[in-house]
Short mmCIF file of C-alpha atoms and ligand atoms in Angstrom, two decimals:
data_model
loop_
_atom_site.label_atom_id
_atom_site.label_comp_id
_atom_site.label_asym_id
_atom_site.label_seq_id
_atom_site.Cartn_x
_atom_site.Cartn_y
_atom_site.Cartn_z
CA MET A 1 -88.48 29.73 24.52
CA THR A 2 -86.86 29.79 27.96
CA ALA A 3 -83.69 28.34 29.37
CA THR A 4 -85.79 26.40 31.84
CA ALA A 5 -87.64 24.37 29.22
CA PRO A 6 -87.76 20.73 30.26
CA ILE A 7 -85.46 18.22 28.56
CA THR A 8 -88.36 15.97 27.85
CA GLN A 9 -91.87 17.10 27.20
CA ASP A 10 -95.05 15.95 28.86
CA VAL A 11 -95.64 13.10 26.50
CA MET A 12 -97.90 10.15 26.48
CA THR A 13 -95.80 7.08 25.86
CA LEU A 14 -97.80 4.14 24.66
CA PRO A 15 -96.77 0.58 25.27
CA ARG A 16 -97.18 -1.48 22.16
CA LYS A 17 -100.11 -3.83 22.28
CA LEU A 18 -98.95 -7.12 20.86
CA PRO A 19 -101.40 -9.17 18.89
CA GLU A 20 -102.24 -12.24 20.93
CA GLY A 21 -101.75 -15.69 19.52
CA GLY A 22 -101.56 -14.53 15.90
CA PRO A 23 -98.79 -15.47 13.49
CA LEU A 24 -95.36 -14.02 14.30
CA ASN A 25 -94.01 -11.41 11.92
CA ILE A 26 -90.63 -12.47 10.59
CA VAL A 27 -89.58 -8.98 9.49
CA GLY A 28 -87.15 -7.48 11.99
CA LEU A 29 -86.18 -10.71 13.78
CA THR A 30 -82.44 -11.15 14.08
CA ARG A 31 -80.94 -14.42 12.80
CA GLU A 32 -80.87 -15.79 16.37
CA GLU A 33 -84.50 -14.80 17.00
CA LEU A 34 -85.64 -16.27 13.71
CA MET A 35 -83.91 -19.55 14.40
CA ALA A 36 -85.44 -19.78 17.88
CA ALA A 37 -88.87 -19.08 16.40
CA LEU A 38 -88.45 -21.74 13.72
CA LEU A 39 -87.46 -24.28 16.38
CA ALA A 40 -90.45 -23.34 18.51
CA ALA A 41 -92.71 -23.85 15.49
CA GLY A 42 -91.48 -27.42 15.11
CA THR A 43 -88.49 -27.25 12.77
CA PRO A 44 -86.23 -30.24 13.51
CA GLU A 45 -83.19 -29.16 15.46
CA ARG A 46 -80.58 -30.31 12.94
CA GLN A 47 -82.32 -28.45 10.09
CA ALA A 48 -82.99 -25.21 11.93
CA ARG A 49 -79.87 -23.29 10.95
CA MET A 50 -80.22 -24.14 7.29
CA ARG A 51 -83.94 -23.33 7.19
CA MET A 52 -83.29 -20.04 8.89
CA GLY A 53 -80.73 -19.15 6.22
CA GLN A 54 -83.14 -20.09 3.44
CA VAL A 55 -86.06 -18.11 4.85
CA TRP A 56 -83.73 -15.18 5.51
CA GLN A 57 -82.63 -15.07 1.86
CA TRP A 58 -86.18 -15.25 0.55
CA VAL A 59 -87.33 -12.44 2.78
CA TYR A 60 -84.37 -10.08 2.66
CA HIS A 61 -82.58 -10.86 -0.58
CA TRP A 62 -85.49 -11.64 -2.87
CA GLY A 63 -88.19 -9.65 -1.12
CA VAL A 64 -90.66 -12.54 -1.17
CA ARG A 65 -93.81 -12.11 0.98
CA ASP A 66 -95.50 -15.41 0.43
CA PHE A 67 -94.20 -18.68 1.86
CA ALA A 68 -95.61 -20.56 -1.15
CA GLN A 69 -92.92 -18.90 -3.30
CA MET A 70 -90.05 -20.31 -1.23
CA THR A 71 -89.45 -23.02 -3.74
CA ASN A 72 -86.37 -24.60 -2.20
CA LEU A 73 -88.44 -25.64 0.82
CA ALA A 74 -90.65 -28.74 0.92
CA LYS A 75 -94.36 -28.07 0.45
CA ASP A 76 -95.35 -29.24 3.90
CA TYR A 77 -92.64 -27.10 5.48
CA ARG A 78 -93.97 -24.07 3.60
CA ALA A 79 -97.40 -24.87 5.01
CA LEU A 80 -95.96 -25.05 8.50
CA LEU A 81 -94.34 -21.65 8.03
CA ALA A 82 -97.56 -20.13 6.74
CA GLU A 83 -99.41 -21.41 9.77
CA HIS A 84 -97.02 -19.89 12.32
CA PHE A 85 -95.54 -16.84 10.61
CA ALA A 86 -96.33 -13.76 8.57
CA ILE A 87 -94.17 -11.41 6.50
CA VAL A 88 -95.71 -8.00 6.95
CA LEU A 89 -94.59 -4.42 6.46
CA PRO A 90 -96.08 -1.20 7.75
CA GLU A 91 -98.82 0.12 5.52
CA VAL A 92 -98.20 3.08 3.20
CA VAL A 93 -100.95 5.63 3.80
CA THR A 94 -99.78 8.29 1.35
CA ARG A 95 -96.82 8.88 -0.90
CA GLN A 96 -95.88 12.37 -2.03
CA ILE A 97 -93.29 13.10 -4.69
CA SER A 98 -91.52 16.45 -4.60
CA ALA A 99 -90.58 18.48 -7.66
CA ASP A 100 -86.95 17.48 -6.90
CA GLY A 101 -87.75 13.76 -6.89
CA THR A 102 -87.75 13.33 -3.10
CA ARG A 103 -90.41 10.88 -1.99
CA LYS A 104 -92.14 11.15 1.37
CA TYR A 105 -94.12 8.22 2.66
CA LEU A 106 -96.60 8.43 5.50
CA ILE A 107 -96.76 4.96 6.96
CA ARG A 108 -99.10 3.41 9.49
CA ILE A 109 -97.81 1.04 12.13
CA ALA A 110 -99.57 -1.20 14.66
CA GLY A 111 -101.96 0.73 16.88
CA GLY A 112 -102.76 3.15 14.07
CA HIS A 113 -99.78 5.45 14.70
CA GLU A 114 -98.05 7.16 11.84
CA VAL A 115 -94.46 8.01 10.97
CA GLU A 116 -92.70 9.37 7.94
CA THR A 117 -89.94 7.96 5.77
CA VAL A 118 -88.16 10.03 3.14
CA TYR A 119 -86.27 8.85 0.05
CA ILE A 120 -83.79 11.34 -1.40
CA PRO A 121 -82.37 10.50 -4.85
CA GLU A 122 -79.06 12.15 -5.70
CA GLU A 123 -76.48 11.85 -8.43
CA GLY A 124 -75.06 8.33 -8.10
CA ARG A 125 -76.78 7.48 -4.84
CA GLY A 126 -80.08 7.38 -3.02
CA THR A 127 -80.51 8.02 0.68
CA LEU A 128 -83.34 6.73 2.79
CA CYS A 129 -84.14 8.68 5.93
CA VAL A 130 -85.94 6.41 8.39
CA SER A 131 -87.80 7.12 11.61
CA SER A 132 -87.06 5.33 14.87
CA GLN A 133 -89.91 6.61 17.05
CA VAL A 134 -93.38 8.06 16.66
CA GLY A 135 -92.66 11.64 17.77
CA CYS A 136 -89.77 12.33 20.13
CA THR A 137 -89.62 12.80 23.89
CA LEU A 138 -86.92 15.45 23.56
CA THR A 139 -87.78 19.09 23.07
CA CYS A 140 -85.25 20.67 20.72
CA SER A 141 -86.76 24.09 20.23
CA PHE A 142 -86.21 24.26 16.45
CA CYS A 143 -87.58 20.80 15.63
CA HIS A 144 -91.10 20.08 14.51
CA THR A 145 -91.02 16.43 15.56
CA GLY A 146 -90.28 17.50 19.13
CA THR A 147 -93.66 19.22 19.37
CA GLN A 148 -95.57 16.00 18.86
CA LYS A 149 -97.01 14.77 22.09
CA LEU A 150 -97.52 11.11 21.41
CA VAL A 151 -94.45 8.90 21.51
CA ARG A 152 -93.90 5.23 20.91
CA ASN A 153 -90.76 3.33 20.02
CA LEU A 154 -90.81 1.59 16.67
CA THR A 155 -90.12 -2.13 16.68
CA ALA A 156 -87.13 -3.50 14.77
CA GLY A 157 -89.59 -4.80 12.17
CA GLU A 158 -91.12 -1.37 11.70
CA ILE A 159 -87.67 0.12 11.15
CA VAL A 160 -86.50 -2.56 8.68
CA GLY A 161 -89.97 -2.44 7.11
CA GLN A 162 -89.42 1.19 6.04
CA LEU A 163 -86.50 0.14 3.86
CA MET A 164 -88.41 -2.83 2.46
CA LEU A 165 -91.51 -0.88 1.52
CA VAL A 166 -89.46 1.78 -0.23
CA ARG A 167 -87.67 -0.95 -2.18
CA ASP A 168 -91.12 -2.24 -3.13
CA ASP A 169 -92.13 1.21 -4.34
CA LEU A 170 -88.91 1.69 -6.32
CA GLY A 171 -89.09 -1.83 -7.75
CA GLU A 172 -85.66 -2.56 -6.34
CA TRP A 173 -85.77 -6.28 -5.50
CA PRO A 174 -83.58 -8.48 -7.70
CA GLU A 175 -85.28 -10.45 -10.38
CA ARG A 176 -84.66 -14.17 -10.28
CA GLY A 177 -82.67 -15.42 -13.24
CA ALA A 178 -81.75 -11.90 -14.37
CA PRO A 179 -78.08 -10.84 -14.44
CA LYS A 180 -76.93 -9.36 -11.17
CA ASP A 181 -77.59 -5.63 -11.03
CA GLU A 182 -75.19 -3.81 -8.71
CA THR A 183 -76.82 -0.39 -8.92
CA ARG A 184 -78.62 0.44 -5.71
CA LEU A 185 -81.47 2.92 -5.67
CA VAL A 186 -81.34 2.94 -1.89
CA SER A 187 -77.59 3.00 -1.38
CA ASN A 188 -77.46 4.80 1.96
CA LEU A 189 -79.58 4.84 5.07
CA VAL A 190 -79.73 7.59 7.66
CA LEU A 191 -81.47 7.37 11.02
CA MET A 192 -82.50 11.02 10.82
CA GLY A 193 -86.26 10.82 10.59
CA MET A 194 -88.60 11.15 13.53
CA GLY A 195 -87.32 10.21 16.95
CA GLU A 196 -84.12 9.87 18.92
CA PRO A 197 -82.60 6.55 17.81
CA LEU A 198 -80.51 6.14 20.96
CA TYR A 199 -83.68 6.24 23.09
CA ASN A 200 -84.75 3.10 21.24
CA PHE A 201 -81.36 1.42 21.21
CA GLU A 202 -82.18 -2.32 21.11
CA ASN A 203 -84.73 -2.05 18.31
CA VAL A 204 -82.50 0.22 16.25
CA ARG A 205 -79.52 -2.08 16.77
CA ASN A 206 -81.46 -5.21 15.82
CA ALA A 207 -82.94 -3.49 12.78
CA MET A 208 -79.48 -2.40 11.62
CA LYS A 209 -78.17 -5.96 12.10
CA VAL A 210 -80.83 -7.12 9.67
CA VAL A 211 -80.16 -4.26 7.25
CA MET A 212 -76.37 -4.84 7.29
CA ASP A 213 -76.56 -8.61 6.85
CA GLY A 214 -74.63 -9.57 3.72
CA GLU A 215 -77.09 -12.28 2.69
CA GLY A 216 -80.05 -9.97 2.70
CA LEU A 217 -80.52 -6.23 2.44
CA SER A 218 -76.77 -5.94 2.56
CA LEU A 219 -76.18 -2.26 3.25
CA SER A 220 -72.67 -1.81 4.58
CA ARG A 221 -72.23 -0.15 7.97
CA ARG A 222 -70.26 2.54 6.18
CA ARG A 223 -73.42 3.55 4.35
CA ILE A 224 -75.51 3.85 7.49
CA THR A 225 -75.46 7.01 9.60
CA LEU A 226 -77.13 7.32 12.96
CA SER A 227 -77.89 10.84 14.14
CA THR A 228 -78.23 11.57 17.84
CA SER A 229 -78.90 14.69 19.84
CA GLY A 230 -76.23 13.45 22.25
CA VAL A 231 -77.37 10.53 24.42
CA VAL A 232 -73.88 10.11 25.82
CA PRO A 233 -74.23 6.75 27.63
CA GLU A 234 -75.30 5.02 24.41
CA ILE A 235 -72.58 6.40 22.15
CA ALA A 236 -69.88 3.83 22.97
CA ARG A 237 -72.51 1.12 22.65
CA THR A 238 -73.39 2.37 19.19
CA ALA A 239 -69.76 1.97 18.18
CA GLU A 240 -69.46 -1.50 19.67
CA GLU A 241 -72.82 -3.03 18.86
CA ILE A 242 -73.74 -1.35 15.56
CA GLY A 243 -70.53 0.13 14.17
CA CYS A 244 -72.27 2.50 11.80
CA GLN A 245 -71.30 6.09 11.08
CA LEU A 246 -72.28 8.68 13.65
CA ALA A 247 -73.74 12.16 13.30
CA ILE A 248 -74.20 14.53 16.20
CA SER A 249 -76.85 17.22 16.33
CA PHE A 250 -74.49 19.81 17.69
CA HIS A 251 -76.10 23.12 16.74
CA ALA A 252 -74.46 25.45 19.28
CA THR A 253 -71.02 26.32 20.58
CA THR A 254 -71.81 27.37 24.15
CA ASP A 255 -73.73 25.43 26.79
CA GLU A 256 -75.91 28.47 27.30
CA VAL A 257 -77.27 28.34 23.75
CA ARG A 258 -77.19 24.57 23.41
CA ASP A 259 -79.25 24.20 26.60
CA ILE A 260 -82.03 26.01 24.77
CA LEU A 261 -81.67 24.51 21.30
CA VAL A 262 -80.93 20.92 22.34
CA PRO A 263 -82.12 20.65 25.96
CA ILE A 264 -80.53 17.22 26.47
CA ASN A 265 -77.40 19.37 26.81
CA LYS A 266 -78.52 20.11 30.37
CA ARG A 267 -78.01 16.44 31.12
CA TRP A 268 -74.83 15.89 29.06
CA ASN A 269 -73.13 19.16 28.21
CA ILE A 270 -70.81 20.01 25.34
CA ARG A 271 -67.66 18.90 27.10
CA THR A 272 -69.13 15.55 28.21
CA LEU A 273 -70.46 14.95 24.74
CA LEU A 274 -67.18 15.75 23.00
CA ASP A 275 -65.24 13.56 25.43
CA SER A 276 -67.51 10.63 24.61
CA LEU A 277 -66.80 11.11 20.92
CA ARG A 278 -63.05 10.92 20.98
CA ASP A 279 -62.99 7.14 20.89
CA TYR A 280 -65.88 6.57 18.51
CA PRO A 281 -64.06 6.28 15.17
CA ARG A 282 -61.52 3.87 16.61
CA LEU A 283 -64.11 1.71 18.39
CA SER A 284 -66.39 1.42 15.38
CA ASN A 285 -63.83 1.48 12.57
CA SER A 286 -65.79 4.37 11.21
CA GLU A 287 -64.36 7.26 9.30
CA ARG A 288 -65.24 10.65 10.66
CA ILE A 289 -68.00 11.96 12.87
CA THR A 290 -70.44 14.33 11.24
CA PHE A 291 -71.37 17.41 13.24
CA GLU A 292 -74.77 18.68 12.16
CA TYR A 293 -75.27 22.39 12.65
CA VAL A 294 -78.60 24.04 11.93
CA MET A 295 -78.26 27.67 10.83
CA LEU A 296 -80.58 29.90 12.85
CA ASP A 297 -80.65 33.59 12.12
CA GLY A 298 -79.01 35.58 14.92
CA ILE A 299 -78.93 32.62 17.31
CA ASN A 300 -75.91 30.46 16.50
CA ASP A 301 -74.59 31.77 13.20
CA SER A 302 -71.95 34.40 14.09
CA ASP A 303 -68.30 34.35 13.04
CA ALA A 304 -67.42 33.81 16.70
CA ASP A 305 -69.63 30.69 16.70
CA ALA A 306 -67.84 29.34 13.64
CA ARG A 307 -64.46 29.87 15.28
CA ARG A 308 -65.58 28.28 18.56
CA LEU A 309 -67.00 25.32 16.66
CA VAL A 310 -63.70 24.62 14.97
CA LYS A 311 -61.85 24.87 18.26
CA LEU A 312 -64.23 22.61 20.13
CA ILE A 313 -64.03 19.72 17.70
CA SER A 314 -60.30 19.88 17.12
CA GLY A 315 -58.74 16.48 17.70
CA ILE A 316 -61.88 14.60 16.67
CA PRO A 317 -61.82 13.27 13.09
CA SER A 318 -64.87 15.09 11.84
CA LYS A 319 -66.82 16.83 9.14
CA ILE A 320 -69.37 19.57 9.58
CA ASN A 321 -72.72 19.58 7.89
CA LEU A 322 -74.43 22.97 7.85
CA ILE A 323 -78.23 22.68 7.66
CA PRO A 324 -80.18 25.78 6.66
CA PHE A 325 -83.09 25.88 9.10
CA ASN A 326 -86.28 24.49 7.61
CA GLU A 327 -89.26 26.43 8.74
CA TRP A 328 -92.49 24.89 9.92
CA PRO A 329 -95.77 26.52 10.93
CA GLY A 330 -95.26 28.34 14.22
CA ALA A 331 -91.49 27.83 14.33
CA PRO A 332 -89.76 30.31 16.68
CA TYR A 333 -86.70 30.82 14.42
CA ARG A 334 -85.74 32.00 10.97
CA ARG A 335 -83.18 30.60 8.58
CA SER A 336 -79.84 32.42 8.45
CA THR A 337 -79.29 34.41 5.27
CA PRO A 338 -77.36 32.73 2.45
CA GLU A 339 -74.55 35.31 2.93
CA ARG A 340 -74.28 34.48 6.64
CA ILE A 341 -74.23 30.75 5.93
CA ALA A 342 -71.53 31.27 3.29
CA ALA A 343 -69.39 33.36 5.67
CA PHE A 344 -69.78 30.75 8.41
CA ALA A 345 -68.88 27.95 6.01
CA ASP A 346 -65.84 29.87 4.87
CA ILE A 347 -64.36 30.11 8.37
CA ILE A 348 -64.81 26.38 8.83
CA TYR A 349 -63.36 25.64 5.41
CA LYS A 350 -60.31 27.78 6.08
CA ALA A 351 -59.76 25.87 9.32
CA GLY A 352 -59.36 22.75 7.21
CA TYR A 353 -62.79 21.13 7.43
CA ALA A 354 -65.14 20.20 4.68
CA SER A 355 -68.26 22.24 5.33
CA PRO A 356 -70.97 21.17 2.92
CA ILE A 357 -74.20 23.10 3.18
CA ARG A 358 -77.07 20.66 3.06
CA THR A 359 -79.45 21.54 0.25
CA PRO A 360 -82.97 21.34 1.61
CA ARG A 361 -84.77 18.55 -0.20
CA GLY A 362 -88.48 18.02 -0.59
CA GLU A 363 -89.43 21.29 1.08
CA ASP A 364 -92.55 21.59 -1.04
CA ILE A 365 -93.89 18.41 0.58
CA MET A 366 -92.58 19.21 4.11
CA ALA A 367 -90.06 16.39 3.83
CA ALA A 368 -86.97 18.38 4.79
CA CYS A 369 -85.01 17.87 8.02
CA GLY A 370 -87.01 18.66 11.10
CA GLN A 371 -90.31 19.10 9.28
CA LEU A 372 -91.55 15.58 9.86
CA LYS A 373 -94.55 15.07 12.00
CA SER A 374 -97.49 12.75 11.69
CA ALA A 375 -99.96 14.39 9.37
CA THR A 376 -102.79 13.48 11.64
CA GLU A 377 -101.59 15.68 14.46
CA ARG A 378 -102.31 13.32 17.28
CA ALA A 379 -101.56 15.78 20.02
CA ARG A 380 -104.89 17.35 19.20
CA LYS A 381 -106.74 14.20 20.16
CA SER A 382 -107.70 13.56 23.73
CA ARG A 383 -105.84 10.93 25.68
CA ALA A 384 -109.04 8.98 26.14
CA GLN A 385 -109.59 8.96 22.39
CA ILE A 386 -106.05 7.75 21.71
CA ALA A 387 -106.32 5.09 24.38
CA ALA A 388 -109.58 3.84 22.88
CA GLU A 389 -108.06 3.69 19.40
CA THR A 390 -105.07 1.67 20.48
CA GLY A 391 -107.13 -0.78 22.49
CA LEU A 392 -105.50 0.04 25.80
N1 SAH B 401 -83.24 12.86 16.90
C1 SAH B 401 -82.07 12.71 16.14
C2 SAH B 401 -82.31 12.37 14.68
C3 SAH B 401 -83.41 13.11 13.93
S1 SAH B 401 -83.22 14.78 13.47
C4 SAH B 401 -81.24 13.96 16.24
O1 SAH B 401 -81.70 14.95 16.76
O2 SAH B 401 -80.08 13.90 15.85
C5 SAH B 401 -82.14 14.88 12.06
C6 SAH B 401 -81.43 16.25 11.99
O3 SAH B 401 -82.31 17.32 11.57
C7 SAH B 401 -80.89 16.66 13.35
O4 SAH B 401 -79.59 17.16 13.25
C8 SAH B 401 -81.86 17.74 13.75
O5 SAH B 401 -81.29 18.56 14.71
C9 SAH B 401 -82.13 18.42 12.42
N2 SAH B 401 -83.31 19.27 12.45
C10 SAH B 401 -84.38 19.20 13.26
N3 SAH B 401 -85.26 20.18 12.98
C11 SAH B 401 -84.75 20.90 11.94
C12 SAH B 401 -85.21 22.01 11.18
N4 SAH B 401 -86.39 22.56 11.42
N5 SAH B 401 -84.41 22.46 10.19
C13 SAH B 401 -83.24 21.88 9.92
N6 SAH B 401 -82.77 20.81 10.59
C14 SAH B 401 -83.49 20.32 11.60
FE1 SF4 B 402 -85.98 14.76 18.89
FE2 SF4 B 402 -83.91 15.03 17.17
FE3 SF4 B 402 -86.07 16.63 16.98
FE4 SF4 B 402 -84.40 16.90 19.02
S1 SF4 B 402 -83.91 17.25 16.83
S2 SF4 B 402 -86.66 16.88 19.17
S3 SF4 B 402 -83.79 14.79 19.41
S4 SF4 B 402 -86.04 14.43 16.66
#
């Protein structure tokens, strides 16, 4: 661990190889994209908007995967759809269930890459933690994902697909004819899995448009939280184009320490980051900004840190989420003691902020924050081997 660690690691970023000429996957297309695709497939112009709405409802409200089941469409139109389109989700490779009920899914996406999705059931709600990239180009020194060398952006379909496949697993699609059931097993979504969502802005935005759409998956923007390490130029855009809640991986109260923990700080330092946040709640109609703060023994957990933290964020409507460090094999840090965390939390609380301490969930299956990493550690493979596998 040195202060001169690069902001981004030496990664191999793979372009996605698109299947040629095959059917187009509907999952992840925005309404506009779906309508354009239906027109291109031969849908008469004056019907296109209505057909788009019908297909949309089947796919995202009812969870239907087979065009033959879209019974309000004429038979020959269903055949046309089946010829040009597909409704496919990433494949679930393994599913592990923790003693606390947390479910971790290892999913395989095009090209054979793997990411993780975690479902966390709680009293009265259920949170889905989705990934936005395979690996991460950033090099936060306490994060397991940041040590993975292979990086590829997920498509919008692969992001939306994570929610859909978890709903499949939980049996959460509505049943036709049954009385409306308002309980939601997946009631909240957090972009806190693998990857830096703001380095994959367009796909994340389009995926969230699909997820927020009231005639489909229908998760309100208030129940979606995007976590970023601090990609300042994309923060205002997140407010304007997505409007979801924002969480910031803050983790340190001086630039000296944050440069090491969250190296993107060398590009956009604490002051620049905080300035970019002042307008966020107003621009996005969101409530408060969450400051995530990982508790690392002897590194960022002193009383002085707690006092500096409170001072730094004053004037920004915010809450602070303390995350006990989750260890991973070879991690260079240790978790702060429970007494230290409690003392830190107390200073924040007395300054007038809610300071919940995040209970680690799914630790027994390595599903907790920062522990995610493709099980098949691809960094160990040679570049030539990876290239051969992905057909590049
Ligand atoms: N890349 C984004 C989102 C994913 S990380 C970001 O950094 O915000 C989700 C949260 O888990 C972040 O706050 C991250 O800093 C934190 N985290 C990473 N590794 C961790 C670990 N080992 N223990 C506890 N939290 C960790
Ligand atoms: Fe990437 Fe976030 Fe991990 Fe940093 S904490 S390496 S930004 S996933």
